[in-house]
Coordinates of C-alpha atoms and ligand atoms in Angstrom, one line a residue:
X29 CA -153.0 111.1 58.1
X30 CA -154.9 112.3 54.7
X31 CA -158.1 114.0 54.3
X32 CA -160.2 111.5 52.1
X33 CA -163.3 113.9 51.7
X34 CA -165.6 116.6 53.2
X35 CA -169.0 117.5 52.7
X36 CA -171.2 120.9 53.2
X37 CA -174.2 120.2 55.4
X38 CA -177.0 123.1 54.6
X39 CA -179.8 122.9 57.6
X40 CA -182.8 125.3 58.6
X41 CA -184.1 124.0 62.3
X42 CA -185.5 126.9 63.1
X43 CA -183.1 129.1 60.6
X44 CA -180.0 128.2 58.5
X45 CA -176.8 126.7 59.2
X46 CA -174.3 125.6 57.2
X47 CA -171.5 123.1 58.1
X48 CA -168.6 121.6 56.7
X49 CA -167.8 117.7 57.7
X50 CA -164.2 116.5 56.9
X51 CA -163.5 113.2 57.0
X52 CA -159.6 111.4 57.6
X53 CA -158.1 108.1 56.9
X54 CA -158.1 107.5 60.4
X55 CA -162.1 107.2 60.7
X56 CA -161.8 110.6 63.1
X57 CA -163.8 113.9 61.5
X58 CA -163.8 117.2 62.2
X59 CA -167.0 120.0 61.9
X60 CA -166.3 123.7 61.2
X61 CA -169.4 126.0 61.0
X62 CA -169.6 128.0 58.0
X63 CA -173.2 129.7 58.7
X64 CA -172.9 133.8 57.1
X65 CA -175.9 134.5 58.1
X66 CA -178.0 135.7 54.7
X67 CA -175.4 134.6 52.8
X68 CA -175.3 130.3 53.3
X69 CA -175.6 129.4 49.8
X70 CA -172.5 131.8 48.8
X71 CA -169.9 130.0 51.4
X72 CA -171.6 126.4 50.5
X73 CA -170.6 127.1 46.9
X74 CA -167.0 128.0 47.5
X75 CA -166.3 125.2 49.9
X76 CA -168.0 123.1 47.3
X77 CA -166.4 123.8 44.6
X78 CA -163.4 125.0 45.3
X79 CA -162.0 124.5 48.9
X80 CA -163.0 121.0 49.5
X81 CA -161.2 119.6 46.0
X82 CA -158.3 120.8 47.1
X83 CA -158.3 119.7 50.9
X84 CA -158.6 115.9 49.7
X85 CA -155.6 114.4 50.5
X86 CA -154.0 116.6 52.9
X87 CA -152.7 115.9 55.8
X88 CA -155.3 117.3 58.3
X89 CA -152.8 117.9 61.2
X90 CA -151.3 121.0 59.0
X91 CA -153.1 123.6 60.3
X92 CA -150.8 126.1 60.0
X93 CA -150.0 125.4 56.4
X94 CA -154.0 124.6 55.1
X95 CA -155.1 128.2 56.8
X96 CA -151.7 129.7 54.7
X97 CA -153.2 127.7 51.7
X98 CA -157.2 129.1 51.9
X99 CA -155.3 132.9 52.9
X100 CA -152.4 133.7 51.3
X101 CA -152.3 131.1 49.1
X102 CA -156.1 132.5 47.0
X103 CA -155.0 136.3 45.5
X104 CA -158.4 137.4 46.4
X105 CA -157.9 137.4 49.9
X106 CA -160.4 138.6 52.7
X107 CA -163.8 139.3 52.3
X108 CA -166.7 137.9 54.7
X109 CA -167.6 134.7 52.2
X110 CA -164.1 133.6 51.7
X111 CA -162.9 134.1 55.4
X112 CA -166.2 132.3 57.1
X113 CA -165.2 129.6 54.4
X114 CA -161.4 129.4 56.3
X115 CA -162.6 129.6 59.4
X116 CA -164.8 126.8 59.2
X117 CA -161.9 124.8 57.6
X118 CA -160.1 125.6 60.4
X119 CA -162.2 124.9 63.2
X120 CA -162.8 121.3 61.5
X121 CA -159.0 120.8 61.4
X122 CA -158.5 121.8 64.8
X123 CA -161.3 119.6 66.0
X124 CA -159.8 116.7 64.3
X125 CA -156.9 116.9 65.9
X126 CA -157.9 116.7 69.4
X127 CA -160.3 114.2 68.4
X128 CA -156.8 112.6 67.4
X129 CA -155.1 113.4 71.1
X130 CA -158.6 112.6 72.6
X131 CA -158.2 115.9 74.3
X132 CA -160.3 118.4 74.8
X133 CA -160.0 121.2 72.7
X134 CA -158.6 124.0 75.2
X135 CA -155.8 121.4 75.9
X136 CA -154.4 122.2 72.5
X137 CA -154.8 125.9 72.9
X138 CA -153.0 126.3 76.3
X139 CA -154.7 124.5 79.1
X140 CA -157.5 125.6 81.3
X141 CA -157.3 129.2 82.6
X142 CA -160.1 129.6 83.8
X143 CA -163.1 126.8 85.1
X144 CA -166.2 128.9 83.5
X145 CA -167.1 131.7 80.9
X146 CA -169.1 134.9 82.0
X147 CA -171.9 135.3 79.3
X148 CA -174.7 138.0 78.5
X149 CA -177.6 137.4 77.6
X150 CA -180.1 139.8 75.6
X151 CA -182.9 141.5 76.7
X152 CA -184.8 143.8 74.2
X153 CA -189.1 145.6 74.8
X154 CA -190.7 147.0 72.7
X155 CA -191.2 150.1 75.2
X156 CA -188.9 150.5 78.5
X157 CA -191.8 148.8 80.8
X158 CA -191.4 146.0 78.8
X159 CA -187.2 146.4 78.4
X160 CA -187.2 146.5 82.4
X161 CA -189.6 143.5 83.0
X162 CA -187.5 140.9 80.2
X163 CA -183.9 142.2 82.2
X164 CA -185.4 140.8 84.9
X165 CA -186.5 137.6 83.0
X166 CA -182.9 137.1 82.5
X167 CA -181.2 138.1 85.5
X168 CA -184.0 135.2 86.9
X169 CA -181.9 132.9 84.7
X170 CA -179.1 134.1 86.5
X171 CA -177.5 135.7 83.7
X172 CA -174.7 138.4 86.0
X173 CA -174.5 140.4 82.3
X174 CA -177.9 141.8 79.8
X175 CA -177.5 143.4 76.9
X176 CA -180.6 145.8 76.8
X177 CA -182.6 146.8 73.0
X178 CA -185.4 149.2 73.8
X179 CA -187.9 150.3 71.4
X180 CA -187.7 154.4 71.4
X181 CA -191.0 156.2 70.9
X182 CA -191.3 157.3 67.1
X183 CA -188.8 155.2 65.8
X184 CA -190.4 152.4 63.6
X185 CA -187.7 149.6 64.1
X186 CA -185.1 150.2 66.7
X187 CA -182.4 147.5 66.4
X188 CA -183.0 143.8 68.6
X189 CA -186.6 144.9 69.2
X190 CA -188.9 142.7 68.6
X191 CA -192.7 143.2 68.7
X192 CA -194.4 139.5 68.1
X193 CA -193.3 138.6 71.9
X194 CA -191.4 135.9 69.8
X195 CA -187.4 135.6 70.9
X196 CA -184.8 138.1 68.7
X197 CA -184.1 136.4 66.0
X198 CA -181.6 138.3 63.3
X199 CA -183.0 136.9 59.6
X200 CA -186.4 137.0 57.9
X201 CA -187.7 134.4 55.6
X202 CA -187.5 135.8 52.0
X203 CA -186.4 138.8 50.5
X204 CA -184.9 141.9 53.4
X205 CA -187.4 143.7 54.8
X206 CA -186.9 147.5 54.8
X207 CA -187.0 148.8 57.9
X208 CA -187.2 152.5 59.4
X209 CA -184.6 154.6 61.9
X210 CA -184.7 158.0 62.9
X211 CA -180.9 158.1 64.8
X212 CA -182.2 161.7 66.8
X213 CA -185.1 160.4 68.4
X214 CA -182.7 157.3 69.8
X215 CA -180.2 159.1 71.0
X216 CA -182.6 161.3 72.9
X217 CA -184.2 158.8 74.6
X218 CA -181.4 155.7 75.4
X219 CA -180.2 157.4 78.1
X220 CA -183.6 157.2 79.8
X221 CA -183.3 153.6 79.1
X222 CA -180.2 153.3 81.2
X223 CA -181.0 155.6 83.9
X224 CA -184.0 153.6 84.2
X225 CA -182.4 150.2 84.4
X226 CA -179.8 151.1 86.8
X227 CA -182.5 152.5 88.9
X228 CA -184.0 149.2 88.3
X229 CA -181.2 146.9 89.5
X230 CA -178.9 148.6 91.1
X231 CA -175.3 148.5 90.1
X232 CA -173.9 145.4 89.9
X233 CA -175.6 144.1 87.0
X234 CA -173.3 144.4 83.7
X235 CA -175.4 146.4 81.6
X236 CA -174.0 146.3 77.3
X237 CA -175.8 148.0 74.6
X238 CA -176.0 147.6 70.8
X239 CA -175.7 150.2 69.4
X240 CA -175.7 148.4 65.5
X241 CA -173.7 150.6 63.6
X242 CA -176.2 153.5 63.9
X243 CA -174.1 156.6 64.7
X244 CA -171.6 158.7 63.2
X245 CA -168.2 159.7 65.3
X246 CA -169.9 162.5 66.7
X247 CA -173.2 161.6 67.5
X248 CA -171.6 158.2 69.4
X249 CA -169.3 160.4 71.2
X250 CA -172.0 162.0 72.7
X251 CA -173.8 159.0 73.0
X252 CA -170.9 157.1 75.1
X253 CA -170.6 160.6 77.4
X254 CA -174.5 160.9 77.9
X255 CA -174.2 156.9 78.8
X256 CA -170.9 157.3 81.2
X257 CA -172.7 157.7 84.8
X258 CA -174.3 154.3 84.0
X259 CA -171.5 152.6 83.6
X260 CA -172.0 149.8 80.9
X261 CA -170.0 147.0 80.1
X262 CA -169.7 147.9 76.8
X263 CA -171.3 149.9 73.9
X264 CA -170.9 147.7 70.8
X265 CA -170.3 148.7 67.5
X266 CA -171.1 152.6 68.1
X267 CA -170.3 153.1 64.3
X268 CA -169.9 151.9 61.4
X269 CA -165.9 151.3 61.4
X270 CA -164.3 150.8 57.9
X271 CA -162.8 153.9 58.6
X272 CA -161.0 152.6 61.8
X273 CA -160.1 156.5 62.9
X274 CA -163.2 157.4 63.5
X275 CA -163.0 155.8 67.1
X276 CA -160.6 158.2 68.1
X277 CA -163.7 160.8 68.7
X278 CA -165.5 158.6 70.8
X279 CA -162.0 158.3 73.1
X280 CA -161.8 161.9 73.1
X281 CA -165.2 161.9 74.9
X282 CA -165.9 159.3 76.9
X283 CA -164.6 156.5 79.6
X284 CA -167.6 154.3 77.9
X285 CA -165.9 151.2 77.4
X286 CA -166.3 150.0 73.6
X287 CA -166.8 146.8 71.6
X288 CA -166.5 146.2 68.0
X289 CA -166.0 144.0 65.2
X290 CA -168.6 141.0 65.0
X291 CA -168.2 141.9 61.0
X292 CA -165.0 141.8 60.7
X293 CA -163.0 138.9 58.9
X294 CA -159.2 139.8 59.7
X295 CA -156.9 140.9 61.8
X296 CA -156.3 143.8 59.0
X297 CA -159.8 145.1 60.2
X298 CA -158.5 145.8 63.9
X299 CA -154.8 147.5 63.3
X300 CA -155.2 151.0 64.2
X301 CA -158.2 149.8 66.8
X302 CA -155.8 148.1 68.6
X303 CA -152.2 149.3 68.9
X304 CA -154.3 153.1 69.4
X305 CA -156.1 151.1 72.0
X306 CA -159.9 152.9 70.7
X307 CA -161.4 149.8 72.0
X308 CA -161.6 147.4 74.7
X309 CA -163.3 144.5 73.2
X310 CA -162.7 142.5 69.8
X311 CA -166.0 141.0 68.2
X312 CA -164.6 139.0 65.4
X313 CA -165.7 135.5 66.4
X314 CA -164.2 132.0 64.8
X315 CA -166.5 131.3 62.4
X316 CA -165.7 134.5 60.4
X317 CA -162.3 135.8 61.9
X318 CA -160.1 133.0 60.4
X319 CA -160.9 130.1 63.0
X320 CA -158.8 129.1 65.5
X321 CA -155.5 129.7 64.1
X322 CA -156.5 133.9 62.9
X323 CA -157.7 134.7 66.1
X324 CA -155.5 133.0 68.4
X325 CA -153.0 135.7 66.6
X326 CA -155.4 138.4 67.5
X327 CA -156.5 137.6 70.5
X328 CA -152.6 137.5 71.1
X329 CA -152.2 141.0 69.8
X330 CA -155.3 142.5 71.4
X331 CA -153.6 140.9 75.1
X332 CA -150.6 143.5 74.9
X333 CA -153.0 146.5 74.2
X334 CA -155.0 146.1 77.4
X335 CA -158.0 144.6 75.4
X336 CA -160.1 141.0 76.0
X337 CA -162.3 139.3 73.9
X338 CA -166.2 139.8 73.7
X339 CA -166.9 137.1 70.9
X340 CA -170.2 137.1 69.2
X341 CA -172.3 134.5 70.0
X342 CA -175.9 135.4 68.3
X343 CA -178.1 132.5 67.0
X344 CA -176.7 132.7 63.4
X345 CA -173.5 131.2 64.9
X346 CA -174.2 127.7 65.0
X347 CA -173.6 125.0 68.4
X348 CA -170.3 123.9 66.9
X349 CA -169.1 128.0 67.2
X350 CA -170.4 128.3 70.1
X351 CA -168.6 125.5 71.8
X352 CA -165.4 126.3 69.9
X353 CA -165.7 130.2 71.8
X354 CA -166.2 128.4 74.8
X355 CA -162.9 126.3 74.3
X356 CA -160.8 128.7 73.2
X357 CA -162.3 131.3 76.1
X358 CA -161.4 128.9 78.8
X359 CA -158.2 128.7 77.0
X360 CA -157.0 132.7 76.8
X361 CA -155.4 134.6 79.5
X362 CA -156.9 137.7 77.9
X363 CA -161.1 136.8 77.9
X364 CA -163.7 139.0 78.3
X365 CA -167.2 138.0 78.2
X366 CA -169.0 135.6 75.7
X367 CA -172.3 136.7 73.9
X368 CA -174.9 133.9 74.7
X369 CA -177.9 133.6 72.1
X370 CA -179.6 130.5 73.4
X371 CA -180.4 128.5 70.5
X372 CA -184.2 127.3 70.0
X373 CA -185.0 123.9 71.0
X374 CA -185.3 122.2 67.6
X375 CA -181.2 123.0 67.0
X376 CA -181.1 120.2 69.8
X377 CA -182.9 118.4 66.9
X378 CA -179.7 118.3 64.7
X379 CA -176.5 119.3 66.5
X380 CA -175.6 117.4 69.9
X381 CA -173.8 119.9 72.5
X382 CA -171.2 119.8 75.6
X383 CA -172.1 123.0 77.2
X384 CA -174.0 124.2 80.0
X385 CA -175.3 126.8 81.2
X386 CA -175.7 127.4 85.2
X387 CA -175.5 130.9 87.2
X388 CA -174.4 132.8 84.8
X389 CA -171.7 131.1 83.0
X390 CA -171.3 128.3 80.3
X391 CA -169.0 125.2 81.1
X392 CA -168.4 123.0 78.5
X393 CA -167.3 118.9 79.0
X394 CA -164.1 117.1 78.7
X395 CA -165.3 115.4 75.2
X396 CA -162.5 115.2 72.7
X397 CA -162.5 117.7 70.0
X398 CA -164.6 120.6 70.1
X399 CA -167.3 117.7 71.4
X400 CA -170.0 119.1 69.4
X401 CA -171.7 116.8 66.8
X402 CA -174.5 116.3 63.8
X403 CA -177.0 114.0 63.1
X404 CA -177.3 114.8 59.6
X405 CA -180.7 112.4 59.1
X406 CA -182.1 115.2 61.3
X407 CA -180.7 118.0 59.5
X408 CA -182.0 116.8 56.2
X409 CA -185.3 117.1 57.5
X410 CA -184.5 120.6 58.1
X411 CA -183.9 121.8 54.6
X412 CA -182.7 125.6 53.8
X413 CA -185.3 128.4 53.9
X414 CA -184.1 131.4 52.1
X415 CA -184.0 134.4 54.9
X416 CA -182.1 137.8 54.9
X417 CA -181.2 140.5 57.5
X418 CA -183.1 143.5 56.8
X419 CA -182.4 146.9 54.8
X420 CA -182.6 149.8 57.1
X421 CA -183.6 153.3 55.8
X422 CA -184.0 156.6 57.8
X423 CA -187.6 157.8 57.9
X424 CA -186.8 160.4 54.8
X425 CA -185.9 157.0 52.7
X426 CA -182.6 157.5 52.6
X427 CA -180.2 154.2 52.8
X428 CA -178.8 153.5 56.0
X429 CA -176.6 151.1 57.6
X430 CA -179.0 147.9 59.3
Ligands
GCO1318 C1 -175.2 140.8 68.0 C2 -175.5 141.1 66.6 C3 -176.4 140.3 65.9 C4 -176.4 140.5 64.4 C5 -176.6 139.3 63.7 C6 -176.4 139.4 62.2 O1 -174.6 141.7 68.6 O2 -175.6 139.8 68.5 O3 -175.5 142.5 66.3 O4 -177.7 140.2 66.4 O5 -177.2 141.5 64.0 O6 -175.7 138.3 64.1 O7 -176.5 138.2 61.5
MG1319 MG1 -173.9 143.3 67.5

């Protein structure tokens, strides 16, 4: 079997997605999503130009050896642009080969081990009236697991707030916005938020917060303490990790169980995380973790350190992620929960899906392949809209991490 080409397939229904399309000898092809959200045109360009020459004419069912070729084989190794560019290599491979074994994905990754995927869902107000009143929008769904946003009084843009009643939506058409934080006046006032919502609905509800990268060691230390008598599923991304030791603090402190890593690209990213078990919860999802073949290994590693997946799952991951997440979830002894950004309507438009949603959970059909396709007449009538994530500043100006 040869690869005989691939295209990049640059969309906007509703925002921007980016997908790669390889074709075989055998008539069968594969779809990877290579969406960086912000960034489309960058991974378009080295797929392009320099990924997709070189995948003509090999032999598609060499997983292993391609993802070798796009890592170790480039000396500039890593990096968010290069790494969503492999992953979405991957994840087209991958599907071709079930397609090939007209199996269902998860069949290739270890069989079913479990029949449906717990999900959370996002609810974010612009005050805590309005916080309370869109959780229960989403527990109406039937959604067993809410992440909560709440705007806090002072603050100009608290992270996942939105104020135009619109849905969240991460991206804004041209050039980043600036927006303002004031990290004191949040971390005074969250806790309210929480007491509030337990009060609200009781304890059984998984409760997760955002916290976006927003705090230093100490400050989420105290943060995760001050939060501990609500008991959340998870605080995510409490700081801004590079500096992977700085999660030890938040250990010291608090029972507060932790997510991280929806930035991440590599297994690199997680060492210390995991074998020092300072988290419970790995981020990194397939599109920009190394597909399939990366974080199988880490989802492996995480499994012997106590710690389960939490993939990210927000609209700038596109259908054919989402999917993939739900097929290698099913697959995994070691699953946590799945992040579940319903797409808008008009996605419906240009990709064609195999999941459902019902009570809570997402199932996903016994299509071959990742089962998720693209009608790219549709998606040409979508064309790409330049939009970026915004800049955040604290209320003195200074630069801060968004
Ligand atoms: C999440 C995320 C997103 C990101 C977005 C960036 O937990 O869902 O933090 O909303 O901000 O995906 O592109
Ligand atoms: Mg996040």
């Amino acid at each position: 079997m040869k690869i005989t080409d691939a295209r990049v397939i640059v969309c906007s229904p509703g925002r921007n997605f980016v997908t790669l399309k390889i074709f075989t000898d055998q008539g069968i092809y594969g779809l990877g999503d290579a969406t960086l959200n912000g960034m489309e045109k960058s991974v378009a360009t080295y797929l392009t130009e320099y990924c997709i020459p070189a995948l003509i004419g090999k032999d598609p069912g060499n997983i292993e050896d391609i993802w070798q070729y796009f890592y170790r084989g480039v000396y500039w190794r890593r990096g968010a642009v290069s790494m969503t560019a492999v992953s979405a290599i991957d994840m087209a491979l991958w599907d071709i080969k079930a397609k090939l074994l007209d199996t269902p994905l998860y069949n290739l990754l270890g069989g079913r081990s479990r029949d449906r995927i717990l999900v959370y869902a996002h609810a974010n107000g612009a005050n805590l009236g309005e916080a309370v009143e869109n959780t229960a929008r989403e527990v109406e769904k039937g959604f067993k697991a809410v992440r909560v946003q709440c705007g806090i009084p002072g603050v100009g843009n608290a992270y996942g707030v939105v104020t135009d009643k619109k849905p969240y939506e991460p991206a804004k058409r041209g050039l980043p916005p600036e927006e303002i934080w004031d990290t004191s006046l949040y971390l005074n006032y969250i806790p309210k938020v929480f007491g509030k919502i337990r009060e609200v609905f009781g304890n059984d509800l998984h409760l997760l917060h955002d916290v976006h990268h927003r705090c230093t060691p100490i400050e989420a230390a105290r943060l995760a303490k001050e939060l501990e008598p609500f008991h959340l599923f998870w605080l995510e991304d409490p700081v801004a990790c590079e500096l992977q030791e700085s999660l030890r603090l938040i250990r010291q402190h608090s029972t507060t169980p932790v997510a991280v890593g929806e930035v991440f690209n590599s297994v690199f990213d997680y060492t210390t995380l995991i074998t020092e078990q300072l988290i419970d919860y790995i981020r990194m999802p397939l599109s920009h973790g190394g597909g399939i073949t990366h974080l199988q290994k880490v989802a492996a590693f995480a499994s012997f350190y106590h710690i389960a997946t939490g993939f990210h799952g927000a609209t700038d991951l596109s259908p054919v992620t989402l999917a993939a997440a739900i097929h290698f979830n099913t697959a995994i002894n070691n699953f946590g929960i799945q992040e579940y950004m319903p797409h808008s309507e008009v996605v419906g438009d240009v990709f064609k899906t195999n999941y459902k949603f019902e009570n809570g959970f997402l199932t996903i059909d016994d299509s071959p392949g990742i089962g998720v396709d693209i009608d790219e007449k549709a998606a040409a009538r979508y064309p790409y809209i330049t939009a970026r994530l915004p800049v955040n500043r604290k209320s003195d100006g200074t630069l801060f991490n968004w």
